[in-house]
Each structure stands twice: as C-alpha cells, then as structure tokens.
Phi, psi and omega in degrees: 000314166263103193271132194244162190287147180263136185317167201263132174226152149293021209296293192329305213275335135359289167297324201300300205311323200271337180081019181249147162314158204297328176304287181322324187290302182332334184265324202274335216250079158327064190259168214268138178277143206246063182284153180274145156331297198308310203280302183322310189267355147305286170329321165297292186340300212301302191318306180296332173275345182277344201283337193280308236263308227269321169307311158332299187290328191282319161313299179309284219282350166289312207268113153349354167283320203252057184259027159303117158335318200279346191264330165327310177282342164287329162289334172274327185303332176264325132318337160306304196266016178257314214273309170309274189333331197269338162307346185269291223287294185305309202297330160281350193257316183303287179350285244249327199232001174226025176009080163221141176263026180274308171306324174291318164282342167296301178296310200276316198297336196277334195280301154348288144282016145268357167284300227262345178286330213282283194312310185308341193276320193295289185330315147313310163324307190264012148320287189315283177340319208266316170295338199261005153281294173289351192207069182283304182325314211240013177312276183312075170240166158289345178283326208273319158322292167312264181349294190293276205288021168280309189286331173315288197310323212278308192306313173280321183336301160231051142268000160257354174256220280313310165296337147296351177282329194270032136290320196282344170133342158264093206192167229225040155262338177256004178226074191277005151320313191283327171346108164270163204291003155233116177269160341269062158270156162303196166279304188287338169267349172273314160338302193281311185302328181260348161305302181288347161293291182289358161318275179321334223253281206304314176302309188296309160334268209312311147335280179322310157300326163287328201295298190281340161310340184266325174305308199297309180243054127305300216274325177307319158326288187286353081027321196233003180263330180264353193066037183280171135351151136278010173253355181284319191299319163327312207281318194323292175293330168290351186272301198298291199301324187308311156356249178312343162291309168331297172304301185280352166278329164290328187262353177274322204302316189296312211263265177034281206281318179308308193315313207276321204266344162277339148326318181250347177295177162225182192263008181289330226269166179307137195275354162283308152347289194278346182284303178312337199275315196301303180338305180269021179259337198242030154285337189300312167007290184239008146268344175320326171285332076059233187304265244292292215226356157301329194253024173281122177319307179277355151268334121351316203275291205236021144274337188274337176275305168327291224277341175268030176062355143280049217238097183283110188290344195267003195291151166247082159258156176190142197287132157315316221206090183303335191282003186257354187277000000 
C-alpha cells in the first residue's frame, strides 16, 4: 500500500567476477528480509480487528433475534471492518512473502472498499438512529425494511466500484507522477475518497445535532409529564448529547487526520506521514464494535450466554430503541 524503496544489491558486480547470469546471482545472492515497524503494527492492528469484528458478525448473523433493521446495519458495519483487518493482514503478507503487483492492486481494492463500506455503514447507523426518533411511531414497518436494505446495496454498491478502480486499470504504475501518498493509488481518486469523507462527516454532524434537539426535548416532555426535577432533566440530557460527542468525536478523530493529509500531501512527501495519519484511522475499526455493538444490552445478553455455553439462536430478544445501539 506504502511503496518503500528496494534494498541495494551487488548482483551486476557479482556476475562479472564470477561469469555466471543475473538469474544464478538471483539464487546465490540471499538477501535479509527487512520489516517495516508501521506495516507490523498495521498487521497487528488488522489481526485485532478481524478477531473483534469477526464475533460481531457471527452473533448478528447466527442468531434469528437479530434480523432488526438496526442490527442489519450493524452486521454490514462490522462486516465491513472484518474485512478491513483481514486486508491489513493479506496486505502485509502479500508485501513481504508474495511480492506481486496484480496481488498488490488486489489487497488495495479490498481495503478500499472496505474502509468506505466501514465509513458509509456508520453513516447508515445514524440514518437510522435519527429515524427511530423522528419517525418513533411508524419505525417498525416494512417501509423501514425497504429502506435498510436499500441504503445496504447503495452502500456496498458503491465501495465496490471504488475498490475496482485501481484494478480496472486506475492506478499510478504506470504514471508515478500521478502517485498519490498511498501507492499506487492516484492523486484523483484519493481526492474523491477525502471528498467523500467529508461529505459523510458533514452529514452524520448535521444528524447528530438534530438526534440531541430531539433527544434534549423527549427529555423535557418527560421531565414535566413525571414531575422530575431539573436537575434529573439536566443529567438526562447530558448523558444522551455526551453519548453521541463521543461517537462522532471518535470517529472524526480517527478519519479527520488521514482525510486532510491526503488532500495536502504528495507523493514526494516521507511514507512516514501517511502511517501516522493511517494508523488511527484503522483504530476507528476497532473501536467500532466497542460502541456500536458491545454496549447494546442484547447482544450482551447472548454474547454472555454464548460464553457460558447456553446460548439459544430461539432467544426473544429484541431491540425497542435502535438509538440505544
């Protein structure tokens, strides 16, 4: 993904003394494999995240409770970001023990699309979240079914034409002018991937703020229909906006810095650069299950059930309040 320089060889002044062809040197002339720190601890990262991800995934889709719109999108999200880790994993393997670059343009479209199936699902999540609020009465319909799998197709649909292009032939091996500061992607298509991040970012913002006006006077309503306090109505709403600060702060912290710096970087500029911005980008990964789908009660229910070996696919659970996932 991060193209590094190849190590120095003697091979020429090799054959002359010895007479043999460049191929014979190639066999005789050993050279010591070199890891990069950045790619070991991407490799790692990735190992952690499929293993987080990969539990996620197996809950949603064994057990039959959890066929909810809200946990569909939370099973692509996490499939998404299962996907990312195992692209971290191949991608270090393919580098360092299968050198090729058809294999090399392989591994980035899987990472490619899979960051962006990864960014587009949390948007979808707060799609949701923002519906089963504003439209609480009439959430649970079949329009809401139609819907989640609409935004599922729109989502993988196009992370996956993202991830075919530097297969199809757009990619910076044959222009390395054109490199952008992750090879061999372009200039222009990493442009359109930090376009489209903030697109997403701005959208999700803009959710979120309306999620705590609705948040903020549910709780005043109810506040003046039970006769609480201001200061229970205080605590309410400060728990629920912290919530949700949480969220989109974590996930800009994570995006943010990779997004700006492929905008302003080059591909002139040091490949340490793009590893710091990358690195915390593919922590949002692995904190995604974490928040999205560790602190959901019900899966908590029958992850706990699972780990004591009683763990029923016929249990009836089911979510109230997709906004609580």
């Amino acid at each position: 993904m991060i193209e590094e320089e190849p190590p120095s060889s003697n091979q020429g002044q090799f054959a002359a003394r010895n007479g043999t062809s460049s191929s014979l040197d190639l066999e005789s002339v050993v050279q010591p494999l070199v890891l990069n720190p950045w790619d070991v601890v991407l490799c790692i990262s990735g190992t952690i995240i499929s293993c987080e991800n990969a539990v996620v995934v197996l809950l949603i889709f064994h057990s039959p409770a959890f066929r909810a719109p809200t946990f569909l999108l939370i099973g692509s999200l996490a499939t998404a970001d299962l996907l990312a880790g195992l692209g971290l994993i191949l991608h270090f393997a393919f580098v360092y023990f299968i050198p090729s670059e058809v294999v090399r343009l392989l591994t980035l479209g899987l990472l490619v699309t899979s960051f962006t199936a990864s960014i587009s699902s949390l948007l979808t999540v707060t799609i949701d979240r923002y519906l089963s609020l504003y439209n609480a009465l009439t959430y649970y319909s079949k329009r809401t079914v139609t819907r989640t799998y609409i935004m599922l197709v729109l989502t993988w649909g196009g992370s996956i034409c993202l991830g075919l292009l530097p297969i199809m032939g757009w990619n910076c091996l044959k222009e390395p002018s054109s490199c952008s500061i992750v090879k061999p992607l372009m200039k222009n298509h990493l442009v359109i991937l930090s376009v489209s991040f903030f697109m997403i970012f701005a959208v999700m913002l803009q959710l979120y703020v309306q999620i705590c006006k609705i948040i903020c006077r549910h709780a005043h309503q109810i506040a003046l229909q039970r006769h609480f306090l201001a200061t229970s109505h205080y605590d309410t709403t400060r728990k629920g906006i912290a919530t949700l600060a949480l969220i989109l702060g974590t996930f800009a912290s994570c995006w943010l810095p990779f997004a700006i710096y492929c905008l302003l970087g080059d591909s002139s500029y040091p490949a340490l650069y793009t590893y710091a911005t990358l690195l915390p980008a593919t922590y949002n990964s692995m904190i995604n299950p974490v928040i999205y789908a560790f602190r959901n009660q019900e899966i908590q229910k029958v992850l706990c059930a699972l780990c004591c070996g009683c763990f029923s696919s016929t249990s009836p659970f089911r979510s109230h309040s997709p906004s609580d996932v």
